[in-house]
Short mmCIF file of N, CA and C in Angstrom, two decimals:
data_model
loop_
_atom_site.label_atom_id
_atom_site.label_comp_id
_atom_site.label_asym_id
_atom_site.label_seq_id
_atom_site.Cartn_x
_atom_site.Cartn_y
_atom_site.Cartn_z
N UNK A 210 1.24 -1.24 0.18
CA UNK A 210 0.08 0.27 -0.38
C UNK A 210 0.43 1.07 -0.59
N UNK A 211 1.27 2.01 -0.55
CA UNK A 211 1.59 3.28 -0.72
C UNK A 211 0.65 4.83 -0.83
N UNK A 212 0.71 5.77 -0.04
CA UNK A 212 0.18 7.02 0.21
C UNK A 212 0.60 7.65 -0.27
N UNK A 213 -0.01 9.26 -0.58
CA UNK A 213 0.49 10.21 -1.16
C UNK A 213 0.14 11.59 -0.03
N UNK A 214 0.79 12.19 -0.31
CA UNK A 214 0.67 13.13 0.25
C UNK A 214 1.56 14.29 0.02
N UNK A 215 0.09 15.41 0.25
CA UNK A 215 0.23 16.25 -0.59
C UNK A 215 1.32 17.72 0.21
N UNK A 216 2.06 17.97 -0.22
CA UNK A 216 3.19 18.84 0.25
C UNK A 216 2.77 20.80 -0.41
N UNK A 217 2.75 21.78 0.62
CA UNK A 217 2.95 22.99 0.65
C UNK A 217 4.37 22.96 -0.27
N UNK A 218 3.56 23.87 -1.48
CA UNK A 218 5.26 24.34 -2.45
C UNK A 218 4.95 26.25 -2.39
N UNK A 219 6.07 26.54 -1.87
CA UNK A 219 5.92 28.01 -2.81
C UNK A 219 3.85 28.51 -2.37
N UNK A 220 3.64 29.25 -2.87
CA UNK A 220 2.43 30.14 -2.81
C UNK A 220 1.19 29.58 -3.40
N UNK A 221 0.72 28.13 -2.73
CA UNK A 221 -0.38 27.80 -3.18
C UNK A 221 -0.09 26.19 -3.87
N UNK A 222 1.20 26.37 -4.60
CA UNK A 222 1.55 24.68 -5.34
C UNK A 222 1.67 23.26 -4.14
N UNK A 223 1.29 22.38 -4.61
CA UNK A 223 1.46 21.32 -4.56
C UNK A 223 2.29 20.48 -5.62
N UNK A 224 3.14 19.35 -4.32
CA UNK A 224 3.49 18.05 -4.86
C UNK A 224 3.60 17.28 -4.10
N UNK A 225 3.63 15.52 -4.72
CA UNK A 225 3.04 14.77 -4.20
C UNK A 225 4.68 14.72 -4.28
N UNK A 226 5.15 13.34 -2.70
CA UNK A 226 5.31 12.61 -1.77
C UNK A 226 5.30 10.94 -1.86
N UNK A 227 5.36 10.37 -1.48
CA UNK A 227 4.33 9.11 -1.58
C UNK A 227 6.34 8.61 -0.17
N UNK A 228 5.03 7.49 0.24
CA UNK A 228 5.42 6.82 1.45
C UNK A 228 5.41 5.20 1.23
N UNK A 229 6.72 4.88 1.46
CA UNK A 229 5.76 2.98 1.44
C UNK A 229 5.74 2.84 2.36
N UNK A 230 5.16 0.85 2.87
CA UNK A 230 4.85 0.22 4.07
C UNK A 230 6.62 0.49 5.00
N UNK A 231 8.38 0.33 4.22
CA UNK A 231 9.19 0.63 4.89
C UNK A 231 9.27 1.59 5.53
N UNK A 232 8.22 2.57 5.21
CA UNK A 232 8.27 4.63 5.61
C UNK A 232 7.71 4.24 7.35
N UNK A 233 6.54 3.37 7.02
CA UNK A 233 5.66 3.99 8.23
C UNK A 233 5.32 3.04 9.54
N UNK A 234 5.87 3.75 10.59
CA UNK A 234 6.00 3.22 12.08
C UNK A 234 5.08 2.31 12.01
N UNK A 235 4.38 1.52 11.47
CA UNK A 235 3.57 0.52 12.57
C UNK A 235 4.74 -0.82 12.45
N UNK A 236 3.87 -1.78 13.98
CA UNK A 236 5.16 -2.55 13.75
C UNK A 236 3.98 -4.00 13.52
N UNK A 237 3.79 -4.78 12.81
CA UNK A 237 2.96 -5.97 12.06
C UNK A 237 3.33 -7.22 12.74
N UNK A 238 2.28 -7.91 12.51
CA UNK A 238 3.13 -9.14 12.59
C UNK A 238 4.53 -9.95 12.98
N UNK A 239 5.27 -9.74 11.56
CA UNK A 239 6.09 -10.40 12.02
C UNK A 239 7.55 -9.45 11.59
N UNK A 240 6.94 -7.42 11.20
CA UNK A 240 8.21 -7.32 10.74
C UNK A 240 7.51 -5.86 11.67
N UNK A 241 8.91 -4.89 11.82
CA UNK A 241 8.42 -2.85 11.55
C UNK A 241 10.20 -3.25 10.70
N UNK A 242 9.46 -2.01 9.50
CA UNK A 242 10.16 -1.79 8.37
C UNK A 242 11.04 -2.85 7.42
N UNK A 243 11.98 -2.59 7.27
CA UNK A 243 12.71 -3.76 7.06
C UNK A 243 13.25 -5.10 7.98
N UNK A 244 12.47 -4.37 8.74
CA UNK A 244 13.32 -5.82 10.01
C UNK A 244 12.19 -6.69 10.49
N UNK A 245 12.93 -7.67 10.58
CA UNK A 245 12.28 -9.46 10.07
C UNK A 245 12.61 -9.98 11.62
N UNK A 246 11.48 -10.74 11.74
CA UNK A 246 11.20 -11.92 12.56
C UNK A 246 11.74 -13.04 11.85
N UNK A 247 12.84 -13.37 12.54
CA UNK A 247 13.37 -14.71 12.17
C UNK A 247 14.53 -14.00 11.08
N UNK A 248 14.99 -13.31 10.65
CA UNK A 248 15.63 -12.80 10.65
C UNK A 248 16.75 -12.66 10.67
N UNK A 249 18.78 -13.05 9.64
CA UNK A 249 19.93 -13.32 10.83
C UNK A 249 20.55 -11.88 11.28
N UNK A 250 21.13 -11.67 12.41
CA UNK A 250 21.75 -10.69 13.04
C UNK A 250 22.34 -9.62 12.29
N UNK A 251 22.77 -9.97 11.05
CA UNK A 251 23.59 -9.31 10.21
C UNK A 251 22.92 -8.79 9.40
N UNK A 252 21.57 -9.81 8.82
CA UNK A 252 20.50 -8.58 8.73
C UNK A 252 20.16 -7.61 8.65
N UNK A 253 19.92 -8.33 9.77
CA UNK A 253 18.91 -7.12 10.77
C UNK A 253 19.59 -5.66 11.24
N UNK A 254 21.46 -5.67 11.83
CA UNK A 254 21.85 -5.09 11.44
C UNK A 254 21.75 -4.05 10.58
N UNK A 255 21.31 -5.31 8.87
CA UNK A 255 21.81 -4.31 8.14
C UNK A 255 21.14 -2.92 7.58
N UNK A 256 20.09 -2.98 7.52
CA UNK A 256 19.24 -2.28 8.59
C UNK A 256 18.79 -0.97 8.95
N UNK A 257 20.07 -0.77 9.73
CA UNK A 257 20.32 0.13 10.43
C UNK A 257 19.01 0.57 11.43
N UNK A 258 18.84 -0.52 11.54
CA UNK A 258 17.28 -0.37 12.42
C UNK A 258 17.98 -0.66 14.36
N UNK A 259 19.37 -0.92 14.44
CA UNK A 259 19.55 -1.20 15.86
C UNK A 259 20.70 -1.29 16.03
N UNK A 260 21.14 -0.64 17.57
CA UNK A 260 21.92 0.00 17.87
C UNK A 260 22.46 -0.25 19.02
N UNK A 261 23.66 0.17 19.54
CA UNK A 261 23.46 -0.21 21.13
C UNK A 261 23.60 -1.43 21.71
N UNK A 262 25.02 -2.91 20.81
CA UNK A 262 24.31 -3.85 21.54
C UNK A 262 24.15 -4.49 22.53
N UNK A 263 23.36 -5.10 23.43
CA UNK A 263 23.74 -5.24 24.88
C UNK A 263 23.44 -6.80 24.70
N UNK A 264 24.41 -7.33 25.79
CA UNK A 264 23.92 -8.88 26.12
C UNK A 264 22.84 -9.35 27.00
N UNK A 265 22.23 -10.09 27.04
CA UNK A 265 21.08 -10.41 27.66
C UNK A 265 20.64 -12.18 27.49
N UNK A 266 19.90 -12.47 28.40
CA UNK A 266 19.85 -13.56 28.06
C UNK A 266 19.61 -14.39 27.58
N UNK A 267 20.58 -15.23 26.69
CA UNK A 267 20.57 -16.18 25.57
C UNK A 267 20.30 -15.52 23.99
N UNK A 268 20.67 -14.13 24.13
CA UNK A 268 20.53 -13.02 22.65
C UNK A 268 20.78 -11.67 23.21
N UNK A 269 21.56 -11.35 22.05
CA UNK A 269 21.62 -10.10 21.66
C UNK A 269 20.56 -9.44 21.95
N UNK A 270 19.95 -7.58 22.51
CA UNK A 270 19.09 -6.72 22.78
C UNK A 270 19.58 -5.50 22.29
N UNK A 271 19.48 -5.07 21.20
CA UNK A 271 20.01 -3.99 20.25
C UNK A 271 17.95 -2.90 20.68
N UNK A 272 18.18 -1.48 20.68
CA UNK A 272 18.15 -0.32 21.33
C UNK A 272 17.53 0.08 19.19
N UNK A 273 17.04 0.33 19.13
CA UNK A 273 16.35 1.40 18.01
C UNK A 273 16.55 2.75 17.91
N UNK A 274 16.93 2.98 16.90
CA UNK A 274 17.43 4.69 16.67
C UNK A 274 17.08 5.88 17.38
N UNK A 275 16.79 6.75 17.71
CA UNK A 275 16.53 7.57 18.40
C UNK A 275 15.03 8.35 17.29
N UNK A 276 15.90 7.91 16.41
CA UNK A 276 14.34 8.41 15.13
C UNK A 276 13.33 7.49 15.22
N UNK A 277 12.97 6.28 15.76
CA UNK A 277 12.35 5.47 15.62
C UNK A 277 11.45 5.97 17.11
N UNK A 278 11.73 6.60 17.31
CA UNK A 278 11.07 6.20 18.82
C UNK A 278 11.44 6.19 20.21
N UNK A 279 10.79 6.53 21.41
CA UNK A 279 11.78 5.49 22.92
C UNK A 279 10.28 5.01 23.41
N UNK A 280 11.85 3.04 23.63
CA UNK A 280 10.84 2.52 24.26
C UNK A 280 10.63 2.06 25.37
N UNK A 281 10.01 1.64 26.27
CA UNK A 281 10.25 1.21 27.40
C UNK A 281 10.65 0.73 27.44
N UNK A 282 11.44 1.14 28.42
CA UNK A 282 12.38 0.53 29.64
C UNK A 282 12.77 -0.53 29.32
N UNK A 283 13.57 -2.12 29.00
CA UNK A 283 13.71 -3.28 29.00
C UNK A 283 13.07 -3.98 26.83
N UNK A 284 12.57 -2.29 26.01
CA UNK A 284 11.57 -3.26 25.05
C UNK A 284 13.25 -2.22 24.17
N UNK A 285 13.31 -2.99 22.55
CA UNK A 285 14.02 -2.87 22.40
C UNK A 285 13.97 -4.53 21.06
N UNK A 286 14.86 -4.77 20.48
CA UNK A 286 14.48 -5.59 19.86
C UNK A 286 16.05 -6.71 20.18
N UNK A 287 15.44 -8.55 20.28
CA UNK A 287 16.61 -9.16 20.64
C UNK A 287 16.44 -10.48 19.28
N UNK A 288 17.83 -10.35 19.26
CA UNK A 288 17.80 -11.53 18.02
C UNK A 288 19.30 -12.58 18.92
N UNK A 289 18.29 -13.50 18.36
CA UNK A 289 18.75 -14.54 19.24
C UNK A 289 19.57 -15.60 18.21
N UNK A 290 20.78 -16.29 18.90
CA UNK A 290 21.87 -16.98 17.73
C UNK A 290 21.86 -18.20 16.44
N UNK A 291 20.38 -18.61 17.11
CA UNK A 291 20.15 -19.37 16.53
C UNK A 291 18.84 -19.82 15.43
N UNK A 292 17.92 -18.55 16.08
CA UNK A 292 16.84 -17.93 15.50
C UNK A 292 16.74 -16.95 14.98
N UNK A 293 17.85 -16.04 14.57
CA UNK A 293 17.90 -14.46 14.29
C UNK A 293 16.63 -13.53 15.51
N UNK A 294 16.03 -12.77 14.56
CA UNK A 294 15.14 -12.17 15.81
C UNK A 294 13.77 -12.58 16.70
N UNK A 295 13.98 -12.42 17.11
CA UNK A 295 12.74 -12.91 18.01
C UNK A 295 11.79 -12.35 18.67
N UNK A 296 11.98 -10.92 19.29
CA UNK A 296 11.56 -9.80 19.26
C UNK A 296 11.83 -8.70 18.58
N UNK A 297 10.56 -7.55 18.34
CA UNK A 297 10.01 -5.93 18.92
C UNK A 297 9.47 -5.58 19.02
N UNK A 298 9.94 -4.82 20.17
CA UNK A 298 9.05 -4.37 20.37
C UNK A 298 8.87 -2.31 19.68
N UNK A 299 8.09 -1.99 20.18
CA UNK A 299 7.60 -0.80 20.02
C UNK A 299 8.29 0.71 21.33
N UNK A 300 7.87 1.30 20.67
CA UNK A 300 8.49 2.47 20.79
C UNK A 300 7.05 3.71 20.80
N UNK A 301 6.90 5.07 21.45
CA UNK A 301 6.23 5.78 21.64
C UNK A 301 5.82 6.20 20.27
N UNK A 302 6.27 5.89 18.83
CA UNK A 302 6.10 6.73 18.15
C UNK A 302 5.80 5.34 16.70
N UNK A 303 5.81 4.22 17.36
CA UNK A 303 5.34 3.02 16.64
C UNK A 303 3.96 2.36 17.35
N UNK A 304 2.47 2.61 15.79
CA UNK A 304 1.84 1.11 16.09
C UNK A 304 1.34 -0.18 15.86
N UNK A 305 0.66 -0.46 16.25
CA UNK A 305 0.15 -1.59 15.70
C UNK A 305 -0.75 -1.14 14.24
N UNK A 306 -1.32 -2.17 13.39
CA UNK A 306 -2.12 -1.95 12.15
C UNK A 306 -3.52 -1.89 12.31
N UNK A 307 -3.39 -2.16 13.79
CA UNK A 307 -4.46 -1.73 14.56
C UNK A 307 -5.01 -0.10 15.62
N UNK A 308 -3.76 0.44 15.85
CA UNK A 308 -3.29 1.56 16.27
C UNK A 308 -3.54 1.28 17.32
N UNK A 309 -2.81 0.51 17.67
CA UNK A 309 -2.05 -0.08 19.00
C UNK A 309 -0.68 0.79 19.72
N UNK A 310 0.07 1.65 20.56
CA UNK A 310 1.03 1.55 20.81
C UNK A 310 1.18 2.28 23.03
N UNK A 311 2.21 2.44 22.64
CA UNK A 311 2.47 3.29 24.31
C UNK A 311 0.81 4.26 25.13
N UNK A 312 0.84 3.84 25.31
CA UNK A 312 -0.38 4.67 26.48
C UNK A 312 -2.23 4.03 26.29
N UNK A 313 -2.43 3.62 25.21
CA UNK A 313 -3.06 3.28 25.05
C UNK A 313 -3.96 1.44 25.80
N UNK A 314 -5.67 2.04 26.08
CA UNK A 314 -5.98 1.31 27.17
C UNK A 314 -6.87 -0.20 27.04
N UNK A 315 -7.09 -0.26 28.20
CA UNK A 315 -5.81 -2.44 27.55
C UNK A 315 -8.03 -2.03 27.05
N UNK A 316 -8.52 -1.75 27.46
CA UNK A 316 -10.50 -1.83 26.66
C UNK A 316 -10.01 -1.63 24.96
N UNK A 317 -9.50 -0.47 24.35
CA UNK A 317 -8.51 -0.73 23.47
C UNK A 317 -8.10 -2.10 22.76
N UNK A 318 -7.00 -2.39 23.71
CA UNK A 318 -6.63 -3.19 22.87
C UNK A 318 -7.31 -4.90 22.79
N UNK A 319 -8.34 -4.86 23.88
CA UNK A 319 -8.99 -6.02 23.69
C UNK A 319 -9.91 -5.67 22.92
N UNK A 320 -10.85 -4.40 21.90
CA UNK A 320 -11.54 -4.81 21.62
C UNK A 320 -10.48 -5.14 20.01
N UNK A 321 -9.52 -4.57 19.56
CA UNK A 321 -9.41 -4.43 18.55
C UNK A 321 -8.36 -5.97 18.31
N UNK A 322 -8.19 -6.72 19.31
CA UNK A 322 -7.21 -8.01 19.42
C UNK A 322 -9.01 -9.10 20.44
N UNK A 323 -9.40 -9.78 19.79
CA UNK A 323 -10.55 -10.43 20.90
C UNK A 323 -9.48 -11.62 22.01
N UNK A 324 -8.65 -12.08 20.65
CA UNK A 324 -8.22 -13.36 20.76
C UNK A 324 -6.74 -12.87 22.52
N UNK A 325 -7.48 -11.81 22.55
CA UNK A 325 -5.90 -11.56 23.60
C UNK A 325 -6.27 -12.10 25.05
N UNK A 326 -4.97 -12.31 25.56
CA UNK A 326 -5.50 -13.11 26.88
C UNK A 326 -3.93 -12.80 27.95
N UNK A 327 -4.38 -12.81 29.58
CA UNK A 327 -3.08 -13.15 29.80
C UNK A 327 -2.62 -13.93 30.04
N UNK A 328 -0.49 -13.72 29.88
CA UNK A 328 0.35 -14.48 30.27
C UNK A 328 1.21 -14.07 31.15
N UNK A 329 1.51 -15.35 32.14
CA UNK A 329 2.31 -15.30 33.58
C UNK A 329 1.75 -14.90 33.84
N UNK A 330 2.22 -15.07 34.67
CA UNK A 330 1.54 -14.54 36.78
C UNK A 330 1.22 -13.17 37.52
N UNK A 331 1.99 -12.30 36.47
CA UNK A 331 1.67 -10.93 37.41
C UNK A 331 -0.32 -9.87 36.55
N UNK A 332 -0.38 -10.70 36.07
CA UNK A 332 -2.24 -10.23 35.42
C UNK A 332 -1.44 -9.12 34.64
N UNK A 333 -0.46 -8.54 34.43
CA UNK A 333 -0.69 -7.35 33.69
C UNK A 333 -0.23 -6.89 32.57
N UNK A 334 0.00 -8.52 31.64
CA UNK A 334 1.34 -8.84 30.47
C UNK A 334 0.19 -9.68 29.62
N UNK A 335 -0.19 -9.31 28.90
CA UNK A 335 -1.30 -10.08 27.62
C UNK A 335 -0.47 -10.75 27.01
N UNK A 336 -0.95 -12.10 25.37
CA UNK A 336 -0.79 -11.80 24.06
C UNK A 336 -1.72 -12.18 23.86
N UNK A 337 -1.55 -12.31 22.33
CA UNK A 337 -2.57 -12.75 21.60
C UNK A 337 -1.66 -13.37 19.92
N UNK A 338 -2.79 -13.73 19.14
CA UNK A 338 -1.99 -14.37 17.46
C UNK A 338 -2.00 -13.16 17.70
N UNK A 339 -1.43 -12.45 16.49
CA UNK A 339 -0.74 -11.34 15.57
C UNK A 339 -1.74 -11.90 14.18
N UNK A 340 -2.24 -10.89 14.08
CA UNK A 340 -3.90 -11.02 12.15
C UNK A 340 -2.99 -11.49 11.93
N UNK A 341 -2.81 -11.67 10.68
CA UNK A 341 -2.05 -11.71 9.05
C UNK A 341 -0.63 -12.34 9.57
N UNK A 342 0.22 -12.83 10.55
CA UNK A 342 0.70 -13.32 11.00
C UNK A 342 0.88 -15.14 10.88
N UNK A 343 2.75 -15.18 10.92
CA UNK A 343 1.89 -16.96 10.02
C UNK A 343 2.98 -17.80 11.35
N UNK A 344 2.85 -18.54 10.69
CA UNK A 344 3.88 -19.41 12.34
C UNK A 344 4.20 -19.00 13.86
N UNK A 345 3.71 -18.95 14.72
CA UNK A 345 2.53 -18.69 15.30
C UNK A 345 3.37 -17.20 16.28
N UNK A 346 3.33 -15.87 15.33
CA UNK A 346 3.64 -14.25 15.70
C UNK A 346 2.22 -14.32 16.44
N UNK A 347 3.20 -13.02 18.17
CA UNK A 347 2.32 -13.20 18.60
C UNK A 347 2.94 -12.08 19.07
N UNK A 348 1.00 -10.37 19.53
CA UNK A 348 1.82 -9.29 20.13
C UNK A 348 1.67 -9.95 21.52
N UNK A 349 3.05 -9.25 22.17
CA UNK A 349 2.67 -8.64 23.75
C UNK A 349 2.50 -7.62 24.59
N UNK A 350 1.90 -7.08 25.10
CA UNK A 350 0.99 -6.27 25.46
C UNK A 350 2.22 -5.88 26.92
N UNK A 351 2.22 -5.71 27.77
CA UNK A 351 2.52 -5.12 29.68
C UNK A 351 1.64 -3.49 29.05
N UNK A 352 0.23 -4.19 30.75
CA UNK A 352 -0.36 -2.82 31.46
C UNK A 352 0.61 -1.86 32.51
N UNK A 353 0.88 -1.07 32.70
CA UNK A 353 0.91 -0.08 33.58
C UNK A 353 -0.28 0.45 34.74
N UNK A 354 -0.05 0.39 36.02
CA UNK A 354 -1.53 0.37 37.17
C UNK A 354 -2.54 0.60 36.83
N UNK A 355 -2.79 1.82 35.67
CA UNK A 355 -3.84 2.65 35.83
C UNK A 355 -4.37 1.39 34.37
N UNK A 356 -3.57 0.34 33.68
CA UNK A 356 -4.52 -0.34 32.88
C UNK A 356 -4.17 -0.03 31.22
N UNK A 357 -3.13 0.74 31.12
CA UNK A 357 -2.60 1.36 29.66
C UNK A 357 -1.77 0.72 29.45
N UNK A 358 -1.24 0.32 28.18
CA UNK A 358 0.20 0.34 27.66
C UNK A 358 0.87 1.04 28.30
N UNK A 359 2.03 0.12 27.77
CA UNK A 359 2.82 0.42 29.00
C UNK A 359 4.53 0.10 28.39
N UNK A 360 4.42 -1.01 27.22
CA UNK A 360 5.19 -2.04 26.48
C UNK A 360 3.86 -2.88 25.28
N UNK A 361 5.08 -2.40 24.35
CA UNK A 361 4.19 -4.04 23.16
C UNK A 361 5.35 -4.73 21.99
N UNK A 362 5.10 -5.55 21.91
CA UNK A 362 5.70 -6.55 20.61
C UNK A 362 5.12 -7.44 19.66
N UNK A 363 6.24 -7.36 18.97
CA UNK A 363 5.92 -8.15 18.46
C UNK A 363 6.77 -10.68 18.20
N UNK A 364 7.08 -10.98 18.83
CA UNK A 364 7.95 -11.97 19.33
C UNK A 364 7.00 -13.55 18.30
N UNK A 365 8.04 -14.17 18.17
CA UNK A 365 7.82 -15.34 17.36
C UNK A 365 7.34 -16.31 18.07
N UNK A 366 6.97 -17.40 17.48
CA UNK A 366 6.54 -18.33 18.24
C UNK A 366 7.65 -19.26 19.13
N UNK A 367 8.44 -18.96 19.08
CA UNK A 367 10.08 -20.17 19.48
C UNK A 367 11.14 -18.47 19.77
N UNK A 368 11.39 -17.84 20.84
CA UNK A 368 12.66 -17.09 21.53
C UNK A 368 13.29 -18.04 21.12
N UNK A 369 13.75 -19.11 21.48
CA UNK A 369 15.12 -20.37 21.26
C UNK A 369 15.77 -20.02 23.07
N UNK A 370 16.50 -19.34 23.54
CA UNK A 370 18.05 -19.09 24.92
C UNK A 370 17.29 -17.84 25.24
N UNK A 371 16.42 -17.27 24.28
CA UNK A 371 16.58 -15.71 24.57
C UNK A 371 14.90 -15.36 25.37
N UNK A 372 15.70 -15.25 26.20
CA UNK A 372 14.50 -14.79 27.71
C UNK A 372 14.34 -13.48 27.34
N UNK A 373 12.75 -12.42 27.48
CA UNK A 373 11.91 -11.32 27.05
C UNK A 373 11.33 -11.01 28.19
N UNK A 374 10.68 -11.54 29.00
CA UNK A 374 9.87 -11.48 29.86
C UNK A 374 9.97 -11.74 31.35
#
């Protein structure tokens, strides 16, 4: 899908600029821009969307460039040695295709993703199969004390040795 945006040029003229899905700040079932779940670390690094590598349990954790927005503490991109990219977290500028992002009320998440279910013992983390996803990709949402999304991510069904939660 390509969107056309009108830009003002001089005294009332317009010029057309196009944006492609790679330009949009939308976290899909298996990718964000050119970054894909299952992608090798080398290919993921080549996208320019990974900065500041840090060792994590069973994997390497990367931040996204500041131009992609701010992640919640602990959010980012996780790369497992044998599985490649296994988690892509959202930022304050990124949304899911349903428009859900950081700050969205839990009620909106439940409305957008009817299969949403709590996961883990805390009651603050939920996941759902990612619409359009293949191979078991899921969206995971964490909410804060007022039931607003504080973090979200697209995750591979198998994160291998990478511990992300």
